CSV table of C-alpha atoms and ligand atoms in Angstrom, one decimal:
chain,number,residue,atom,x,y,z
A,1,MET,CA,-0.1,0.0,0.0
A,2,SER,CA,1.4,3.4,-0.9
A,3,MET,CA,0.6,6.4,1.0
A,4,THR,CA,1.3,10.0,0.2
A,5,GLN,CA,0.6,13.0,2.3
A,6,THR,CA,0.9,16.5,0.8
A,7,LEU,CA,1.6,19.9,2.7
A,8,THR,CA,1.1,23.3,0.9
A,9,LEU,CA,2.5,26.3,2.1
A,10,ARG,CA,3.0,29.8,1.3
A,11,ARG,CA,6.2,30.1,-0.6
A,12,PRO,CA,9.1,30.4,2.2
A,13,ASP,CA,11.8,33.0,2.4
A,14,ASP,CA,15.2,32.4,3.9
A,15,TRP,CA,16.2,35.0,6.5
A,16,HIS,CA,20.2,34.2,6.4
A,17,LEU,CA,21.8,32.9,3.3
A,18,HIS,CA,25.2,32.8,1.9
A,19,LEU,CA,25.3,33.1,-1.8
A,20,ARG,CA,29.0,33.8,-2.3
A,21,ASP,CA,30.2,35.3,-5.6
A,22,GLY,CA,31.6,34.3,-9.0
A,23,ALA,CA,31.2,30.7,-10.1
A,24,MET,CA,29.9,29.5,-6.8
A,25,LEU,CA,27.1,31.9,-6.8
A,26,GLU,CA,26.1,30.5,-10.2
A,27,ALA,CA,26.3,27.1,-8.6
A,28,VAL,CA,24.4,27.8,-5.5
A,29,LEU,CA,21.7,30.4,-6.5
A,30,PRO,CA,19.3,28.0,-8.3
A,31,GLU,CA,19.2,25.7,-5.2
A,32,THR,CA,17.7,28.7,-3.2
A,33,THR,CA,15.5,30.0,-6.2
A,34,ARG,CA,13.8,27.0,-6.7
A,35,HIS,CA,12.1,27.0,-3.4
A,36,PHE,CA,12.5,30.3,-1.8
A,37,ALA,CA,10.9,33.8,-3.0
A,38,ARG,CA,13.3,36.1,-0.9
A,39,ALA,CA,16.5,35.7,1.2
A,40,ILE,CA,18.5,37.9,3.2
A,41,VAL,CA,22.0,37.7,1.7
A,42,MET,CA,24.8,37.8,3.9
A,43,PRO,CA,27.8,40.3,3.1
A,44,ASN,CA,30.8,38.1,4.2
A,45,LEU,CA,32.5,38.2,0.8
A,46,VAL,CA,36.2,38.7,0.4
A,47,PRO,CA,36.4,41.6,0.5
A,48,PRO,CA,33.0,42.3,2.3
A,49,VAL,CA,30.0,44.4,1.2
A,50,VAL,CA,30.6,47.3,3.2
A,51,THR,CA,29.3,50.4,1.3
A,52,MET,CA,26.1,51.0,-0.7
A,53,ALA,CA,28.2,50.8,-3.8
A,54,ASP,CA,29.4,47.4,-3.0
A,55,ALA,CA,25.8,46.2,-2.1
A,56,THR,CA,24.5,47.7,-5.5
A,57,SER,CA,27.1,45.6,-7.5
A,58,TYR,CA,26.9,42.5,-5.5
A,59,LYS,CA,23.0,42.5,-6.0
A,60,ALA,CA,23.5,43.1,-9.8
A,61,ARG,CA,25.9,40.1,-9.8
A,62,ILE,CA,23.0,38.2,-8.1
A,63,LEU,CA,20.4,39.1,-10.5
A,64,ALA,CA,22.8,38.5,-13.5
A,65,ALA,CA,23.2,35.0,-12.1
A,66,MET,CA,19.6,34.1,-11.7
A,67,PRO,CA,18.2,31.1,-13.6
A,68,GLU,CA,15.9,31.5,-16.5
A,69,GLY,CA,12.3,32.4,-15.3
A,70,ALA,CA,13.1,32.3,-11.6
A,71,ARG,CA,11.4,34.8,-9.2
A,72,PHE,CA,13.4,35.6,-6.5
A,73,THR,CA,14.4,38.9,-4.7
A,74,PRO,CA,17.7,39.1,-2.8
A,75,LEU,CA,17.5,41.1,0.4
A,76,MET,CA,20.9,42.8,0.6
A,77,THR,CA,22.8,43.6,3.9
A,78,LEU,CA,26.0,45.8,4.5
A,79,TYR,CA,28.8,44.4,6.7
A,80,LEU,CA,29.3,46.4,9.6
A,81,THR,CA,32.9,47.6,10.3
A,82,GLU,CA,34.3,50.1,12.7
A,83,ASN,CA,34.5,52.4,9.9
A,84,THR,CA,30.9,52.3,8.4
A,85,ASP,CA,29.5,55.8,7.5
A,86,PRO,CA,26.1,56.1,8.8
A,87,ASP,CA,25.1,58.4,5.9
A,88,ASP,CA,26.1,55.8,3.5
A,89,LEU,CA,24.1,53.1,5.4
A,90,THR,CA,21.0,55.5,5.7
A,91,ARG,CA,21.0,56.1,2.0
A,92,ALA,CA,21.2,52.5,1.3
A,93,TYR,CA,18.4,51.6,3.5
A,94,ALA,CA,16.3,54.6,2.6
A,95,SER,CA,16.5,53.5,-1.1
A,96,GLY,CA,15.3,50.1,-0.4
A,97,LEU,CA,18.5,48.6,-1.5
A,98,ILE,CA,19.4,46.8,1.9
A,99,SER,CA,17.1,45.2,4.4
A,100,ALA,CA,19.5,45.0,7.4
A,101,VAL,CA,23.1,45.3,8.4
A,102,LYS,CA,25.2,42.3,9.8
A,103,LEU,CA,27.5,42.5,12.9
A,104,TYR,CA,30.3,39.9,12.9
A,105,PRO,CA,32.5,40.2,16.0
A,106,ALA,CA,36.0,40.2,14.3
A,107,GLY,CA,37.2,36.7,14.1
A,108,ALA,CA,34.1,35.1,14.8
A,109,THR,CA,33.5,33.1,11.8
A,110,THR,CA,34.1,32.6,7.9
A,111,ASN,CA,35.2,35.8,6.5
A,112,SER,CA,34.8,38.0,9.5
A,113,ALA,CA,38.3,39.5,9.8
A,114,SER,CA,36.8,43.0,9.0
A,115,GLY,CA,34.4,42.8,11.7
A,116,VAL,CA,33.9,44.6,14.8
A,117,ALA,CA,36.6,44.4,17.6
A,118,ASP,CA,35.4,47.4,19.8
A,119,PHE,CA,31.7,47.7,20.0
A,120,ASP,CA,32.1,51.3,21.4
A,121,LYS,CA,33.1,52.3,17.8
A,122,VAL,CA,29.8,51.3,16.3
A,123,ARG,CA,27.7,52.9,18.9
A,124,ALA,CA,27.0,56.0,16.7
A,125,VAL,CA,26.1,53.7,13.7
A,126,LEU,CA,23.7,51.5,15.9
A,127,GLU,CA,21.9,54.8,17.1
A,128,ARG,CA,21.6,55.7,13.6
A,129,MET,CA,20.0,52.4,12.6
A,130,ALA,CA,17.5,52.7,15.3
A,131,GLU,CA,16.6,56.1,14.5
A,132,ILE,CA,15.9,54.9,10.8
A,133,GLY,CA,14.5,51.3,11.8
A,134,CYS,CA,17.1,49.4,10.1
A,135,PRO,CA,17.3,46.0,11.7
A,136,LEU,CA,20.8,44.5,13.0
A,137,CYS,CA,21.4,41.0,12.2
A,138,VAL,CA,24.0,39.6,14.6
A,139,HIS,CA,26.7,36.6,14.5
A,140,GLY,CA,26.1,36.2,18.5
A,141,GLU,CA,29.5,34.9,19.5
A,142,VAL,CA,32.5,36.1,21.6
A,143,THR,CA,35.8,35.5,20.3
A,144,ASP,CA,38.0,35.7,23.5
A,145,ARG,CA,40.5,32.7,23.5
A,146,GLU,CA,39.6,31.9,27.2
A,147,ILE,CA,36.0,31.3,26.4
A,148,ASP,CA,35.2,27.7,25.4
A,149,ILE,CA,33.8,27.3,22.0
A,150,PHE,CA,30.5,25.9,23.5
A,151,ASP,CA,29.9,28.8,25.7
A,152,ARG,CA,30.5,31.7,23.2
A,153,GLU,CA,26.9,32.3,22.4
A,154,ALA,CA,25.7,32.5,26.1
A,155,VAL,CA,28.5,34.8,26.9
A,156,PHE,CA,28.0,37.0,24.0
A,157,ILE,CA,24.2,37.4,25.0
A,158,ASP,CA,25.5,38.7,28.5
A,159,ARG,CA,28.6,40.4,27.9
A,160,VAL,CA,27.7,42.3,24.2
A,161,LEU,CA,24.2,41.6,23.1
A,162,ASP,CA,22.2,42.7,26.2
A,163,PRO,CA,24.2,45.8,26.8
A,164,ILE,CA,23.7,46.8,23.0
A,165,ARG,CA,20.1,46.4,23.4
A,166,LYS,CA,19.9,48.2,26.7
A,167,SER,CA,21.9,51.4,25.5
A,168,THR,CA,20.2,51.5,22.1
A,169,PRO,CA,16.6,50.0,23.0
A,170,GLU,CA,14.9,51.3,19.8
A,171,LEU,CA,17.2,49.0,17.8
A,172,LYS,CA,15.6,46.2,15.8
A,173,VAL,CA,18.0,43.1,16.3
A,174,VAL,CA,17.9,39.6,15.0
A,175,MET,CA,19.9,36.9,16.7
A,176,GLU,CA,21.1,34.9,13.7
A,177,HIS,CA,21.4,31.4,13.9
A,178,ILE,CA,20.7,30.8,17.6
A,179,THR,CA,22.1,27.4,18.9
A,180,THR,CA,21.3,27.4,22.6
A,181,LYS,CA,18.4,27.3,25.1
A,182,ASN,CA,20.2,30.5,26.5
A,183,GLY,CA,19.4,32.0,22.8
A,184,ALA,CA,16.0,31.0,22.9
A,185,ASP,CA,15.1,32.1,26.3
A,186,TYR,CA,16.7,35.5,25.7
A,187,VAL,CA,14.5,36.0,22.8
A,188,LYS,CA,11.5,34.9,24.9
A,189,ALA,CA,12.3,36.9,27.7
A,190,ASN,CA,12.5,40.1,25.6
A,191,ALA,CA,9.4,40.9,23.6
A,192,GLU,CA,10.5,44.2,21.9
A,193,ARG,CA,12.3,44.6,18.8
A,194,LEU,CA,14.0,41.2,18.9
A,195,GLY,CA,13.7,38.0,16.5
A,196,ALA,CA,16.0,35.0,16.1
A,197,THR,CA,16.8,32.9,13.1
A,198,ILE,CA,17.3,29.1,13.4
A,199,THR,CA,18.9,26.8,10.9
A,200,VAL,CA,17.9,23.2,9.8
A,201,GLN,CA,21.2,21.7,11.0
A,202,HIS,CA,20.6,23.1,14.6
A,203,LEU,CA,17.0,21.7,14.7
A,204,MET,CA,18.1,18.2,13.6
A,205,LEU,CA,21.5,17.5,15.1
A,206,ASP,CA,23.5,17.9,18.1
A,207,ARG,CA,27.2,17.7,18.7
A,208,ASN,CA,27.1,14.0,19.1
A,209,ASP,CA,26.2,13.7,15.5
A,210,MET,CA,29.1,15.5,14.7
A,211,LEU,CA,31.9,14.0,16.8
A,212,VAL,CA,30.7,10.4,17.8
A,213,GLY,CA,32.0,7.5,15.8
A,214,GLY,CA,34.3,9.7,13.7
A,215,MET,CA,34.5,13.7,13.1
A,216,ARG,CA,31.8,14.7,10.2
A,217,PRO,CA,33.3,18.1,8.5
A,218,HIS,CA,30.1,18.6,6.9
A,219,TYR,CA,28.3,19.1,10.3
A,220,TYR,CA,30.8,21.7,11.3
A,221,CYS,CA,29.4,25.0,11.3
A,222,LEU,CA,29.6,28.2,13.7
A,223,PRO,CA,28.1,28.5,16.1
A,224,ILE,CA,29.2,24.9,16.6
A,225,LEU,CA,26.3,22.3,17.2
A,226,LYS,CA,25.7,22.1,21.0
A,227,ARG,CA,24.6,19.3,23.2
A,228,ARG,CA,21.0,17.7,22.9
A,229,GLU,CA,19.1,19.8,25.4
A,230,HIS,CA,19.9,23.0,23.4
A,231,ARG,CA,18.6,21.2,20.1
A,232,GLU,CA,15.4,20.5,21.8
A,233,ALA,CA,15.0,23.8,23.3
A,234,LEU,CA,15.4,25.2,19.7
A,235,LEU,CA,13.1,22.9,18.2
A,236,ALA,CA,10.5,23.7,20.9
A,237,ALA,CA,10.9,27.3,19.9
A,238,ALA,CA,10.6,26.7,16.2
A,239,THR,CA,7.5,24.7,16.6
A,240,SER,CA,6.1,26.8,19.3
A,241,GLY,CA,4.1,29.1,16.9
A,242,ASP,CA,5.9,31.9,18.4
A,243,ALA,CA,6.3,34.5,15.6
A,244,ARG,CA,9.8,35.8,16.9
A,245,PHE,CA,11.4,32.5,15.6
A,246,PHE,CA,11.8,32.1,11.8
A,247,LEU,CA,13.9,30.3,9.4
A,248,GLY,CA,17.4,31.4,8.6
A,249,THR,CA,19.0,28.2,6.9
A,250,ASP,CA,22.5,29.9,7.2
A,251,SER,CA,23.1,27.6,3.9
A,252,ALA,CA,26.8,28.2,3.6
A,253,PRO,CA,28.4,26.4,0.6
A,254,HIS,CA,32.3,25.6,0.8
A,255,PRO,CA,34.0,23.3,-1.8
A,256,SER,CA,34.1,19.8,-0.5
A,257,HIS,CA,37.8,19.7,-0.4
A,258,ALA,CA,37.8,22.8,2.1
A,259,LYS,CA,35.4,21.0,4.2
A,260,GLU,CA,37.3,17.5,4.0
A,261,ALA,CA,40.4,19.1,5.1
A,262,GLU,CA,42.7,19.1,8.1
A,263,CYS,CA,41.5,22.6,9.1
A,264,CYS,CA,37.8,22.3,7.9
A,265,ALA,CA,36.0,25.3,6.8
A,266,ALA,CA,32.7,26.2,8.9
A,267,GLY,CA,29.4,26.0,7.3
A,268,CYS,CA,26.5,23.3,6.1
A,269,PHE,CA,25.2,23.6,2.7
A,270,THR,CA,21.7,23.1,3.4
A,271,ALA,CA,19.6,25.0,0.5
A,272,PRO,CA,18.6,22.1,-1.5
A,273,VAL,CA,17.2,20.0,1.2
A,274,ALA,CA,16.1,22.6,3.8
A,275,LEU,CA,12.4,22.4,3.4
A,276,ALA,CA,12.3,18.5,3.1
A,277,CYS,CA,14.5,18.5,6.4
A,278,LEU,CA,12.2,21.0,8.2
A,279,ALA,CA,9.0,19.1,7.5
A,280,HIS,CA,10.6,15.9,8.7
A,281,SER,CA,11.6,17.5,12.0
A,282,PHE,CA,8.2,19.4,12.5
A,283,GLU,CA,6.4,16.4,11.9
A,284,GLU,CA,8.4,14.3,14.3
A,285,ALA,CA,7.6,17.2,16.7
A,286,GLY,CA,4.0,16.6,15.9
A,287,ALA,CA,3.9,20.3,14.7
A,288,LEU,CA,3.5,20.2,10.8
A,289,ASP,CA,0.8,23.0,11.5
A,290,LYS,CA,3.5,25.2,12.6
A,291,LEU,CA,5.8,24.9,9.6
A,292,GLU,CA,4.1,27.6,7.5
A,293,GLY,CA,4.5,30.3,10.3
A,294,PHE,CA,8.3,29.3,10.7
A,295,THR,CA,9.2,29.4,7.0
A,296,SER,CA,6.8,31.7,5.4
A,297,LEU,CA,5.0,34.0,7.8
A,298,HIS,CA,7.1,35.1,11.0
A,299,GLY,CA,10.2,36.5,8.8
A,300,PRO,CA,8.1,38.8,6.6
A,301,ALA,CA,6.2,40.2,9.9
A,302,PHE,CA,9.3,40.7,11.7
A,303,TYR,CA,11.0,42.6,8.4
A,304,GLY,CA,7.5,44.5,7.7
A,305,LEU,CA,7.0,42.8,4.4
A,306,PRO,CA,4.1,41.1,3.1
A,307,ALA,CA,3.8,37.3,3.1
A,308,ASN,CA,4.4,35.7,-0.4
A,309,GLU,CA,1.2,35.0,-2.1
A,310,GLU,CA,2.3,31.9,-4.4
A,311,THR,CA,2.7,28.3,-2.7
A,312,ILE,CA,5.0,25.4,-2.6
A,313,THR,CA,4.0,21.9,-2.1
A,314,LEU,CA,5.7,19.0,-0.3
A,315,THR,CA,5.0,15.5,-0.6
A,316,LYS,CA,5.5,12.7,1.9
A,317,SER,CA,6.3,9.2,0.5
A,318,ASP,CA,6.4,5.9,1.9
A,319,THR,CA,10.1,5.5,0.6
A,320,PRO,CA,12.8,7.9,1.5
A,321,ALA,CA,13.4,10.8,-0.8
A,322,HIS,CA,16.6,11.0,-2.9
A,323,PHE,CA,18.6,14.2,-2.7
A,324,PRO,CA,21.9,14.9,-4.6
A,325,LYS,CA,25.1,14.2,-2.7
A,326,GLN,CA,26.8,17.1,-4.4
A,327,ILE,CA,26.0,20.1,-6.6
A,328,PRO,CA,28.6,20.7,-9.5
A,329,ASN,CA,30.8,23.9,-9.0
A,330,GLY,CA,33.5,23.8,-11.7
A,331,ASP,CA,36.2,21.3,-10.5
A,332,ASP,CA,35.1,22.0,-7.0
A,333,PRO,CA,31.8,20.1,-6.1
A,334,ILE,CA,29.9,21.3,-3.0
A,335,THR,CA,28.5,18.6,-0.7
A,336,VAL,CA,24.8,19.1,0.1
A,337,PHE,CA,24.0,18.5,3.7
A,338,ASP,CA,22.9,15.1,4.6
A,339,PRO,CA,20.9,14.7,7.9
A,340,GLY,CA,21.9,11.1,8.4
A,341,THR,CA,18.2,10.0,8.9
A,342,PRO,CA,15.8,9.1,6.0
A,343,VAL,CA,13.6,11.7,4.9
A,344,PHE,CA,10.4,11.0,3.4
A,345,TRP,CA,9.4,14.7,2.5
A,346,ALA,CA,10.5,16.3,-0.8
A,347,VAL,CA,9.2,19.5,-2.5
A,348,SER,CA,7.1,18.3,-5.2
A,349,ASN,CA,5.7,21.4,-6.7
A,350,SER,CA,6.9,25.0,-6.4
A,351,SER,CA,5.1,27.6,-8.5
A,352,SER,CA,8.3,29.3,-9.4
A,353,LEU,CA,11.5,27.8,-10.9
B,1,NCD,C1,29.2,30.9,7.4
B,1,NCD,C2,29.9,31.0,6.1
B,1,NCD,O1,30.5,30.0,5.8
B,1,NCD,O2,30.0,32.0,5.7
B,1,NCD,N1,29.7,29.8,8.0
B,1,NCD,C3,29.0,29.1,9.2
B,1,NCD,O3,29.6,28.2,9.5
B,1,NCD,N2,27.8,29.5,9.6
B,1,NCD,C4,29.4,32.2,8.3
B,1,NCD,C5,28.3,32.3,9.3
B,1,NCD,O4,27.2,32.6,9.3
B,1,NCD,O5,28.8,32.4,10.7
B,2,ZN,ZN1,27.2,33.5,11.4
B,3,ZN,ZN1,25.7,32.5,7.9
């Protein structure tokens, strides 16, 4: 007996995405435009997207790389540095070019060397952002050597994020890719102007999946996977229906050779499988009815944008879905995230290419 089940959602958006540049941009962009209507595009290129001029030309490169017939809107961001010009930022935001500004603590993650080391130096820019209503997206980890990597998010909340929010209470903040119960609890305790994105890998995996029985480089991302109780807290937050939690895949492609290396690059390439994996996890949590809020409604509400009118349909089969192991990228294929459990859901129809 064959049984299928379908689930139709408003077309989702991805509120945290790495599209890279050049050949890799061309390789990965269709994997997002196939399923998602919009994405907040991260600015951590080398060199980073710092000015309005940088974001203008990066957006043009993304639009030039769009697959035939795709309907997708890249929502651009600026990379905050200690030298960011508040007037340039204001022009970029007022013109509609950018939707947010991204804070990377210097050295916290992939391509974050130009990020902020002294948070006092960006105080004036943050004040300006609060004035004009431009959201700040935050990679929330401290970088001090003495702080254990598994504690860096919790310490960031206490030492950096909470003081910033207290001194600039009007600032809208997105805690990107939260990975801890501490992160979820902080959002719940602070109703005003605060949201959080959650990735697929942090909903599906804990650090045992990455480290027991051998080290799995394709599960290595930042912030690093935490212990199981944190994954459970994230899943509870994502499936709760609380509109402050929404999907940011943090799909972060690296060539497979850079992942399968002595010093492995941080990032999971989840875009092709994100929605199938989420349907799996939400169903397991008994919360399929909460999936559309998480993927398609809460993010637009936070950013003050309309939800998408088009839909996407997922189908559950009685045999596991087959996903590509890699996608081509010149001589440097990119390994697709594999959650390590059979997933029976797959996107069966998307109203855009
Ligand atoms: C991201 C990347 O590769 O750009 N990597 C990651 O592990 N998440 C950077 C980031 O989002 O921190
Ligand atoms: Zn990050
Ligand atoms: Zn990211």
